[in-house]
CSV table of C-alpha atoms and ligand atoms in Angstrom, one decimal:
chain,number,residue,atom,x,y,z
A,1,MET,CA,5.3,-29.2,6.8
A,2,LEU,CA,1.1,-27.1,6.1
A,3,GLN,CA,-1.8,-29.2,8.0
A,4,ILE,CA,-3.9,-30.0,6.0
A,5,ASN,CA,-8.1,-30.0,6.7
A,6,ARG,CA,-9.8,-32.0,4.3
A,7,LYS,CA,-12.8,-31.3,5.3
A,8,VAL,CA,-12.7,-27.7,4.0
A,9,ALA,CA,-15.0,-26.4,1.3
A,10,MET,CA,-12.7,-24.1,-0.4
A,11,LYS,CA,-8.6,-23.0,-0.2
A,12,ILE,CA,-7.1,-20.2,-0.6
A,13,ALA,CA,-4.0,-18.6,-0.5
A,14,CYS,CA,-3.2,-15.9,0.3
A,15,VAL,CA,0.1,-13.7,-0.8
A,16,VAL,CA,1.7,-10.8,0.6
A,17,GLY,CA,4.7,-9.5,0.1
A,18,ALA,CA,5.4,-5.6,0.4
A,19,ARG,CA,4.8,-3.5,3.2
A,20,PRO,CA,1.3,-1.6,1.7
A,21,ASN,CA,0.5,-5.6,1.1
A,22,PHE,CA,0.0,-6.1,4.7
A,23,MET,CA,-2.7,-3.8,6.0
A,24,LYS,CA,-5.1,-4.6,2.8
A,25,ALA,CA,-4.2,-8.6,3.3
A,26,ALA,CA,-4.8,-8.2,7.4
A,27,PRO,CA,-8.2,-7.6,7.0
A,28,ILE,CA,-9.7,-9.6,5.0
A,29,LEU,CA,-8.1,-13.2,6.8
A,30,ARG,CA,-10.5,-11.4,9.5
A,31,SER,CA,-13.0,-11.7,7.6
A,32,LEU,CA,-12.3,-15.2,5.2
A,33,GLU,CA,-11.3,-17.0,8.8
A,34,LYS,CA,-14.0,-16.5,10.4
A,35,ASN,CA,-15.6,-19.1,8.0
A,36,PRO,CA,-14.8,-22.7,9.4
A,37,THR,CA,-15.1,-24.4,6.0
A,38,THR,CA,-12.3,-22.0,4.1
A,39,GLU,CA,-8.7,-23.3,4.9
A,40,ILE,CA,-5.9,-20.4,3.9
A,41,VAL,CA,-2.8,-20.2,3.6
A,42,LEU,CA,-0.4,-17.1,4.0
A,43,ILE,CA,2.3,-17.2,2.2
A,44,HIS,CA,5.1,-14.0,2.0
A,45,THR,CA,7.5,-13.3,-0.2
A,46,GLY,CA,9.7,-12.0,1.5
A,47,GLN,CA,10.0,-9.3,-0.6
A,48,HIS,CA,10.3,-7.0,2.0
A,49,TYR,CA,12.0,-8.4,5.1
A,50,ASP,CA,12.9,-5.8,7.4
A,51,GLU,CA,11.9,-5.6,10.4
A,52,LYS,CA,10.2,-2.4,10.2
A,53,LEU,CA,9.6,-2.7,6.0
A,54,SER,CA,7.8,-6.5,7.1
A,55,GLY,CA,7.5,-7.5,11.3
A,56,VAL,CA,6.7,-4.5,12.7
A,57,PHE,CA,3.3,-4.7,10.4
A,58,PHE,CA,2.9,-8.9,11.5
A,59,GLU,CA,2.8,-7.9,14.7
A,60,GLU,CA,0.8,-5.4,15.0
A,61,LEU,CA,-1.6,-5.9,12.9
A,62,GLY,CA,-2.4,-9.1,14.8
A,63,ILE,CA,-1.4,-11.0,11.2
A,64,ARG,CA,-0.4,-14.9,12.2
A,65,ALA,CA,3.0,-15.6,11.1
A,66,PRO,CA,2.5,-16.4,7.2
A,67,ASP,CA,2.5,-20.4,6.9
A,68,ILE,CA,5.2,-20.6,4.5
A,69,SER,CA,8.2,-17.6,3.6
A,70,LEU,CA,9.9,-17.7,0.1
A,71,GLU,CA,12.3,-15.0,1.0
A,72,VAL,CA,12.9,-13.7,-2.5
A,73,GLY,CA,14.2,-10.5,-0.9
A,74,SER,CA,15.7,-8.2,-3.1
A,75,GLY,CA,16.9,-8.0,-6.3
A,76,SER,CA,16.6,-6.7,-10.3
A,77,HIS,CA,13.0,-6.2,-10.2
A,78,ALA,CA,12.8,-9.7,-13.2
A,79,VAL,CA,15.0,-11.4,-10.3
A,80,GLN,CA,12.7,-10.7,-7.8
A,81,THR,CA,9.7,-11.5,-9.9
A,82,ALA,CA,11.5,-14.3,-11.6
A,83,ALA,CA,11.7,-15.6,-7.9
A,84,VAL,CA,7.9,-15.2,-6.6
A,85,MET,CA,6.3,-16.7,-9.6
A,86,THR,CA,8.9,-20.1,-9.3
A,87,GLY,CA,8.4,-20.1,-5.6
A,88,VAL,CA,4.3,-19.8,-5.9
A,89,GLU,CA,4.4,-22.2,-8.7
A,90,GLU,CA,6.5,-24.2,-6.8
A,91,ILE,CA,3.5,-24.1,-3.9
A,92,LEU,CA,0.4,-24.9,-6.0
A,93,THR,CA,1.7,-27.3,-8.0
A,94,GLN,CA,2.8,-29.5,-4.8
A,95,ALA,CA,-0.8,-29.3,-3.8
A,96,ALA,CA,-2.0,-30.1,-6.5
A,97,ASP,CA,-0.3,-32.9,-7.4
A,98,ARG,CA,-1.0,-34.7,-3.7
A,99,ASN,CA,-4.4,-34.0,-4.8
A,100,VAL,CA,-5.1,-31.3,-1.9
A,101,PRO,CA,-5.1,-28.6,-4.8
A,102,PHE,CA,-5.7,-24.6,-4.0
A,103,ASP,CA,-9.2,-22.9,-5.6
A,104,CYS,CA,-8.3,-20.0,-5.6
A,105,LEU,CA,-5.4,-17.3,-4.3
A,106,ILE,CA,-5.7,-13.7,-2.9
A,107,VAL,CA,-3.8,-10.8,-4.4
A,108,VAL,CA,-3.5,-7.6,-3.2
A,109,GLY,CA,-2.0,-3.9,-4.5
A,110,ASP,CA,0.4,-3.5,-7.0
A,111,VAL,CA,3.8,-4.8,-6.5
A,112,ASN,CA,6.0,-7.0,-7.9
A,113,SER,CA,4.9,-10.2,-5.2
A,114,THR,CA,1.0,-9.0,-6.9
A,115,MET,CA,1.6,-9.2,-10.2
A,116,ALA,CA,4.7,-12.5,-10.2
A,117,ALA,CA,1.7,-14.8,-7.5
A,118,THR,CA,-0.6,-13.7,-9.9
A,119,VAL,CA,0.6,-15.0,-13.3
A,120,ALA,CA,2.7,-18.4,-11.9
A,121,ALA,CA,-1.3,-19.4,-10.3
A,122,THR,CA,-2.5,-18.6,-13.8
A,123,LYS,CA,-0.9,-20.5,-15.7
A,124,VAL,CA,-1.5,-24.0,-13.7
A,125,GLY,CA,-4.8,-23.6,-13.2
A,126,VAL,CA,-5.4,-21.9,-10.2
A,127,LYS,CA,-7.8,-19.1,-10.5
A,128,VAL,CA,-6.7,-15.1,-9.0
A,129,ALA,CA,-8.9,-12.7,-7.0
A,130,HIS,CA,-7.1,-9.4,-7.3
A,131,VAL,CA,-8.3,-7.0,-4.4
A,132,GLU,CA,-7.4,-3.3,-5.3
A,133,ALA,CA,-7.6,-4.5,-9.3
A,134,GLY,CA,-8.0,-1.8,-12.1
A,135,LEU,CA,-6.6,1.1,-10.7
A,136,ARG,CA,-4.6,2.8,-13.1
A,137,SER,CA,-2.4,5.6,-13.7
A,138,GLY,CA,-2.0,5.8,-17.1
A,139,ASP,CA,2.2,6.1,-16.6
A,140,ARG,CA,3.6,3.3,-17.7
A,141,SER,CA,6.3,4.4,-16.6
A,142,MET,CA,5.8,3.3,-13.2
A,143,PRO,CA,6.6,0.0,-12.4
A,144,GLU,CA,3.7,-1.0,-10.2
A,145,GLU,CA,1.5,0.2,-13.0
A,146,ILE,CA,2.5,-2.3,-15.2
A,147,ASN,CA,2.0,-4.9,-12.5
A,148,ARG,CA,-1.2,-3.2,-12.4
A,149,LEU,CA,-2.7,-4.2,-16.0
A,150,ILE,CA,-0.6,-7.4,-16.1
A,151,THR,CA,-2.1,-8.5,-12.9
A,152,ASP,CA,-6.0,-7.4,-14.2
A,153,SER,CA,-5.1,-8.8,-17.4
A,154,VAL,CA,-5.5,-12.8,-16.1
A,155,ALA,CA,-7.3,-12.2,-13.1
A,156,ASP,CA,-10.3,-14.1,-12.8
A,157,LEU,CA,-12.2,-12.3,-9.9
A,158,LEU,CA,-11.4,-8.6,-9.5
A,159,LEU,CA,-12.2,-6.6,-6.2
A,160,CYS,CA,-12.7,-2.7,-6.9
A,161,SER,CA,-12.3,-0.1,-4.3
A,162,GLU,CA,-13.4,2.8,-6.0
A,163,PRO,CA,-15.5,3.4,-9.1
A,164,SER,CA,-13.1,4.9,-11.8
A,165,GLY,CA,-11.7,1.0,-11.3
A,166,VAL,CA,-14.9,-0.3,-12.3
A,167,GLU,CA,-15.5,2.1,-15.4
A,168,ASN,CA,-10.9,1.2,-16.7
A,169,LEU,CA,-12.2,-2.7,-16.5
A,170,LEU,CA,-14.7,-2.9,-18.4
A,171,LYS,CA,-13.2,-0.4,-21.1
A,172,GLU,CA,-10.8,-3.0,-21.2
A,173,GLY,CA,-12.8,-5.7,-21.8
A,174,HIS,CA,-13.8,-7.4,-18.5
A,175,SER,CA,-17.4,-8.9,-18.4
A,176,LYS,CA,-19.3,-6.9,-15.8
A,177,GLU,CA,-19.6,-10.8,-13.4
A,178,SER,CA,-16.2,-10.7,-12.9
A,179,VAL,CA,-16.0,-7.1,-11.9
A,180,HIS,CA,-17.0,-5.7,-8.0
A,181,LEU,CA,-16.6,-2.6,-6.1
A,182,VAL,CA,-16.3,-3.8,-2.8
A,183,GLY,CA,-14.9,-0.5,-1.1
A,184,ASN,CA,-11.2,-0.1,0.0
A,185,VAL,CA,-9.3,-2.8,2.6
A,186,MET,CA,-6.9,-1.1,3.8
A,187,ILE,CA,-9.3,1.9,5.6
A,188,ASP,CA,-10.6,-1.6,7.5
A,189,THR,CA,-8.1,-1.5,8.3
A,190,LEU,CA,-7.1,2.1,9.7
A,191,PHE,CA,-10.5,2.2,11.0
A,192,HIS,CA,-10.0,-1.1,13.2
A,193,GLN,CA,-6.6,0.3,14.5
A,194,LEU,CA,-7.0,4.1,14.9
A,195,SER,CA,-8.0,4.1,18.7
A,196,ALA,CA,-4.9,1.8,19.5
A,197,ALA,CA,-2.8,3.4,17.1
A,198,ARG,CA,-4.0,7.0,18.9
A,199,GLU,CA,-2.9,5.7,22.1
A,200,LYS,CA,0.5,5.7,21.7
A,201,ASP,CA,2.7,7.4,22.3
A,202,THR,CA,4.9,8.9,18.9
A,203,LEU,CA,3.9,12.9,19.7
A,204,GLN,CA,5.8,12.9,22.9
A,205,ARG,CA,8.7,10.2,21.5
A,206,LEU,CA,9.3,13.7,18.7
A,207,GLY,CA,8.9,16.0,20.4
A,208,ILE,CA,5.7,17.2,18.3
A,209,GLY,CA,1.2,18.7,19.3
A,210,GLY,CA,-0.8,17.6,17.7
A,211,GLY,CA,-1.3,19.6,14.9
A,212,GLU,CA,1.3,21.6,14.4
A,213,TYR,CA,3.3,19.4,11.7
A,214,GLY,CA,3.8,18.2,8.5
A,215,VAL,CA,4.2,14.7,7.1
A,216,VAL,CA,6.6,13.8,4.7
A,217,THR,CA,7.0,10.1,2.5
A,218,LEU,CA,9.4,9.8,-0.7
A,219,HIS,CA,9.8,6.7,-2.5
A,220,ARG,CA,9.1,6.6,-5.8
A,221,PRO,CA,11.5,6.0,-8.4
A,222,SER,CA,10.9,8.9,-10.4
A,223,ASN,CA,11.0,11.8,-7.8
A,224,VAL,CA,13.8,9.3,-5.3
A,225,ASP,CA,16.3,8.0,-7.5
A,226,ARG,CA,17.9,10.9,-9.9
A,227,PRO,CA,19.7,13.8,-8.2
A,228,GLU,CA,18.2,16.8,-9.7
A,229,THR,CA,14.5,15.1,-8.5
A,230,LEU,CA,15.3,14.1,-5.4
A,231,GLY,CA,17.8,17.2,-4.5
A,232,ALA,CA,14.6,19.4,-5.8
A,233,LEU,CA,12.5,17.6,-3.9
A,234,VAL,CA,14.5,18.8,-0.3
A,235,GLU,CA,15.3,21.8,-1.4
A,236,VAL,CA,11.8,22.9,-1.1
A,237,LEU,CA,10.8,20.9,2.0
A,238,THR,CA,13.8,22.9,3.0
A,239,ARG,CA,12.4,26.0,2.5
A,240,VAL,CA,8.7,24.3,3.8
A,241,ALA,CA,10.3,23.6,7.4
A,242,GLN,CA,10.8,27.4,8.2
A,243,ARG,CA,7.3,27.4,8.9
A,244,LEU,CA,6.1,23.9,9.3
A,245,THR,CA,7.9,22.0,11.3
A,246,LEU,CA,8.6,18.4,8.7
A,247,VAL,CA,8.8,14.2,9.6
A,248,PHE,CA,9.9,12.8,7.3
A,249,PRO,CA,10.5,9.0,8.3
A,250,VAL,CA,13.3,7.5,5.2
A,251,HIS,CA,12.2,4.4,3.1
A,252,PRO,CA,15.4,2.2,2.5
A,253,ARG,CA,15.5,2.8,-1.4
A,254,THR,CA,15.1,7.3,-0.2
A,255,LYS,CA,17.8,7.1,1.9
A,256,ALA,CA,19.9,5.0,-0.5
A,257,LYS,CA,19.6,7.9,-2.8
A,258,LEU,CA,19.6,11.3,0.1
A,259,THR,CA,23.5,9.4,0.6
A,260,GLU,CA,24.7,8.1,-2.9
A,261,PHE,CA,23.7,11.9,-4.2
A,262,GLY,CA,24.8,13.6,-0.7
A,263,LEU,CA,21.8,15.4,0.3
A,264,MET,CA,21.9,13.4,3.9
A,265,ALA,CA,23.2,16.7,5.7
A,266,ALA,CA,20.9,19.2,4.1
A,267,LEU,CA,17.6,17.4,6.1
A,268,ASN,CA,20.1,16.5,8.4
A,269,ASN,CA,20.6,19.7,9.1
A,270,CYS,CA,17.3,21.4,9.1
A,271,ASP,CA,15.6,22.2,12.8
A,272,GLY,CA,12.4,21.8,11.2
A,273,ILE,CA,12.7,18.2,10.3
A,274,ARG,CA,12.8,15.6,12.0
A,275,ILE,CA,14.1,12.5,10.4
A,276,SER,CA,13.5,9.4,11.3
A,277,GLU,CA,13.8,5.7,9.9
A,278,PRO,CA,10.5,4.1,8.3
A,279,LEU,CA,7.4,3.6,11.4
A,280,GLY,CA,5.7,0.0,12.9
A,281,TYR,CA,1.4,0.7,11.6
A,282,LEU,CA,0.9,1.9,14.5
A,283,ASP,CA,3.6,5.1,15.2
A,284,PHE,CA,2.8,5.8,11.2
A,285,LEU,CA,-1.2,6.3,12.1
A,286,CYS,CA,-0.5,7.6,15.3
A,287,LEU,CA,1.4,10.9,14.0
A,288,THR,CA,-0.1,11.0,10.0
A,289,SER,CA,-4.3,11.7,11.8
A,290,GLN,CA,-3.2,14.2,14.0
A,291,ALA,CA,-1.1,15.8,11.8
A,292,LYS,CA,-1.6,19.1,9.5
A,293,VAL,CA,-1.1,18.2,6.1
A,294,ILE,CA,0.3,14.9,4.4
A,295,VAL,CA,2.9,15.7,1.6
A,296,THR,CA,3.9,11.7,-0.1
A,297,ASP,CA,3.6,10.5,-3.9
A,298,SER,CA,2.7,6.8,-1.8
A,299,GLY,CA,0.1,5.3,-2.8
A,300,GLY,CA,-1.8,4.3,-0.2
A,301,LEU,CA,-1.4,7.7,2.5
A,302,GLN,CA,-3.6,8.9,-0.8
A,303,GLU,CA,-6.2,6.7,1.0
A,304,GLU,CA,-4.9,6.2,3.8
A,305,SER,CA,-5.5,10.8,4.5
A,306,THR,CA,-8.5,10.5,2.8
A,307,ALA,CA,-10.4,8.6,5.1
A,308,LEU,CA,-8.7,11.0,7.9
A,309,GLY,CA,-10.2,13.9,7.1
A,310,VAL,CA,-6.3,15.7,7.1
A,311,PRO,CA,-5.8,16.9,3.4
A,312,CYS,CA,-2.4,15.0,1.1
A,313,LEU,CA,-0.3,16.9,-1.2
A,314,THR,CA,0.5,14.1,-3.4
A,315,MET,CA,3.6,14.8,-5.1
A,316,ARG,CA,3.6,13.1,-8.0
A,317,SER,CA,1.8,14.6,-11.6
A,318,ASN,CA,-1.0,11.8,-12.3
A,319,THR,CA,-2.3,9.5,-9.5
A,320,GLU,CA,-4.7,5.8,-9.5
A,321,ARG,CA,-6.6,7.2,-7.4
A,322,PRO,CA,-8.4,10.1,-9.5
A,323,VAL,CA,-11.6,9.9,-6.4
A,324,THR,CA,-8.8,11.2,-4.0
A,325,VAL,CA,-8.5,14.1,-6.4
A,326,GLU,CA,-11.9,14.2,-7.3
A,327,THR,CA,-13.5,14.5,-3.9
A,328,GLY,CA,-10.5,16.7,-2.8
A,329,THR,CA,-8.5,14.9,-0.2
A,330,SER,CA,-5.9,15.0,-2.1
A,331,THR,CA,-4.3,17.3,-4.8
A,332,LEU,CA,-1.4,16.3,-7.2
A,333,ILE,CA,1.2,18.5,-6.7
A,334,GLY,CA,3.5,17.5,-9.1
A,335,SER,CA,7.2,17.8,-8.7
A,336,SER,CA,6.2,22.4,-8.8
A,337,ALA,CA,8.1,23.0,-5.5
A,338,GLU,CA,5.6,27.1,-6.2
A,339,LEU,CA,3.0,24.9,-6.5
A,340,LEU,CA,4.0,23.3,-3.3
A,341,LYS,CA,4.3,25.8,-1.2
A,342,SER,CA,0.7,27.8,-2.5
A,343,LYS,CA,-1.3,24.0,-1.1
A,344,LEU,CA,1.0,24.7,1.9
A,345,ASN,CA,0.1,27.4,2.8
A,346,GLU,CA,-3.4,27.5,1.6
A,347,VAL,CA,-3.2,24.5,4.2
A,348,LEU,CA,-1.7,26.7,6.6
A,349,ASP,CA,-4.0,29.6,6.3
A,350,GLY,CA,-7.1,27.8,6.9
A,351,THR,CA,-7.8,28.3,3.5
A,352,TYR,CA,-6.7,24.7,1.7
A,353,LYS,CA,-10.8,22.4,1.0
A,354,GLN,CA,-11.0,19.6,2.5
A,355,GLY,CA,-12.7,17.0,0.8
A,356,VAL,CA,-15.0,13.6,1.7
A,357,CYS,CA,-14.5,9.7,2.2
A,358,PRO,CA,-15.8,8.3,-0.9
A,359,GLU,CA,-19.0,6.3,-0.7
A,360,LEU,CA,-17.7,2.5,0.2
A,361,TRP,CA,-14.7,3.2,2.1
A,362,ASP,CA,-16.6,2.4,6.0
A,363,GLY,CA,-14.8,0.3,6.6
A,364,ARG,CA,-16.7,-3.1,5.5
A,365,ALA,CA,-14.7,-4.0,2.3
A,366,SER,CA,-13.6,-7.1,3.6
A,367,GLU,CA,-16.8,-9.2,4.6
A,368,ARG,CA,-17.6,-8.1,1.3
A,369,ILE,CA,-15.1,-9.4,-0.5
A,370,ALA,CA,-15.1,-12.8,2.1
A,371,GLU,CA,-19.2,-12.7,0.8
A,372,ILE,CA,-18.9,-12.8,-3.0
A,373,LEU,CA,-14.9,-15.1,-2.3
A,374,ILE,CA,-17.2,-18.0,-0.8
A,375,SER,CA,-20.1,-17.6,-3.2
A,376,CYS,CA,-18.2,-17.6,-5.9
B,1,UD1,C1,7.7,-1.4,-3.6
B,1,UD1,C2,6.8,-2.0,-4.7
B,1,UD1,C3,6.2,-0.7,-3.9
B,1,UD1,C4,5.2,0.4,-2.5
B,1,UD1,C5,6.3,-0.2,-1.3
B,1,UD1,C6,6.2,0.1,0.0
B,1,UD1,C7,7.2,-2.1,-5.6
B,1,UD1,C8,7.5,-2.2,-8.1
B,1,UD1,N1,6.8,-1.8,-6.0
B,1,UD1,O1,8.4,-0.3,-3.2
B,1,UD1,O2,4.5,-0.6,-5.3
B,1,UD1,O3,5.0,0.8,-3.1
B,1,UD1,O4,7.3,-1.0,-2.0
B,1,UD1,O5,7.7,0.6,0.8
B,1,UD1,O6,7.1,-3.6,-5.9
B,1,UD1,N2,15.0,-2.0,0.3
B,1,UD1,C9,15.3,-3.1,2.1
B,1,UD1,N3,14.9,-3.9,3.2
B,1,UD1,C10,13.3,-4.0,2.6
B,1,UD1,C11,13.0,-4.0,1.4
B,1,UD1,C12,13.9,-2.9,0.3
B,1,UD1,O7,16.0,-2.4,2.9
B,1,UD1,O8,13.0,-4.7,2.9
B,1,UD1,C13,15.5,-1.6,0.3
B,1,UD1,C14,15.9,-3.1,-2.0
B,1,UD1,O9,17.1,-3.0,-1.0
B,1,UD1,C15,16.1,-1.3,-2.1
B,1,UD1,C16,14.9,-0.4,-2.1
B,1,UD1,O10,14.8,-1.0,-0.8
B,1,UD1,O11,17.1,-1.1,-2.7
B,1,UD1,C17,14.1,-1.1,-3.0
B,1,UD1,O12,13.0,-2.2,-2.5
B,1,UD1,P1,12.0,-2.8,-3.5
B,1,UD1,O13,10.4,-3.8,-2.7
B,1,UD1,O14,12.2,-3.0,-4.8
B,1,UD1,O15,10.8,-1.9,-3.6
B,1,UD1,P2,10.2,-0.5,-3.1
B,1,UD1,O16,10.6,0.7,-3.9
B,1,UD1,O17,9.9,-1.0,-1.6
């Protein structure tokens, strides 16, 4: 049962659900909890529930145990979304019935839990602050794009990580007062954890040296759900691995598809490819921070590689994070094996032109968010 402190000036719920949420929420919680009159209730929806996709992140990022766990687990998008909506609605209405209502709910990112919690809160009259608002890929076949559009259309406070977010929201008709450029909270966590990550023995355990390898991650449905697309990617990776060792921590969705399509053996039998389970935050940061190149379809990794100064070859034809392309820290490869090979060659030959980190990706975004929330 939650202990309610009746002297608090502001009562905030913070919702997390899936792996990319945890590193975004950690610095926000830290900044808000510095204010003694703010009560934070941490809700974990349980969209990700594995130790490797969830538990280890709480431990390594120093996030306290959730106050409430909804344990929604896996399911179709509708099933997952409905379970989060039902759970969040119940928490918020019960608090209001007990006369200790929530003033605000914070959501981060673009996962199903983000969108579901936003819709439930808005409908029961609790204000929503969306961190990482306004990002748009323009690609409605991505579930995350639908989540972004729905979340932003009803959220009250829209906190953006890059200028394109502000522009998109103003174009969509949001008022200037509701939109704030605060910078990138993911980078707050990265800077906070980098020295601890560099002390890990991750590279020794993998038997590789700094700067001698590439890191691969793939999990987007558009890349992994069809045998022909995933097969072509596996083929390219095995060819690239002849020139550069590739470390590939495999997401559960990707592992299931590789197994289903009979592609696992090609990766396992390739000398230059090191397959691993999904890594914890510190091991993964240890790995990416010393990589020669990153090949990925992850949104977050496009940003982390930007702050780390490691070239990112993005296996997508669009990105909701255009600043990474404009400043030249990420190159969109689509699914072109030829382009991937030629960009990798540039990286290996030292002719790849690496960009610079955008403004406000300075490790202090969560402080700016806390100031805005507390002054609202
Ligand atoms: C979700 C997010 C995506 C994010 C990604 C990072 C949405 C729409 N997608 O995609 O934006 O980049 O997380 O990981 O919210 N599974 C496990 N263990 C778990 C969780 C899931 O094995 O702890 C399995 C599920 O059974 C399912 C697959 O992984 O088969 C996909 O999980 P799901 O959360 O539905 O979507 P992701 O692809 O992980």
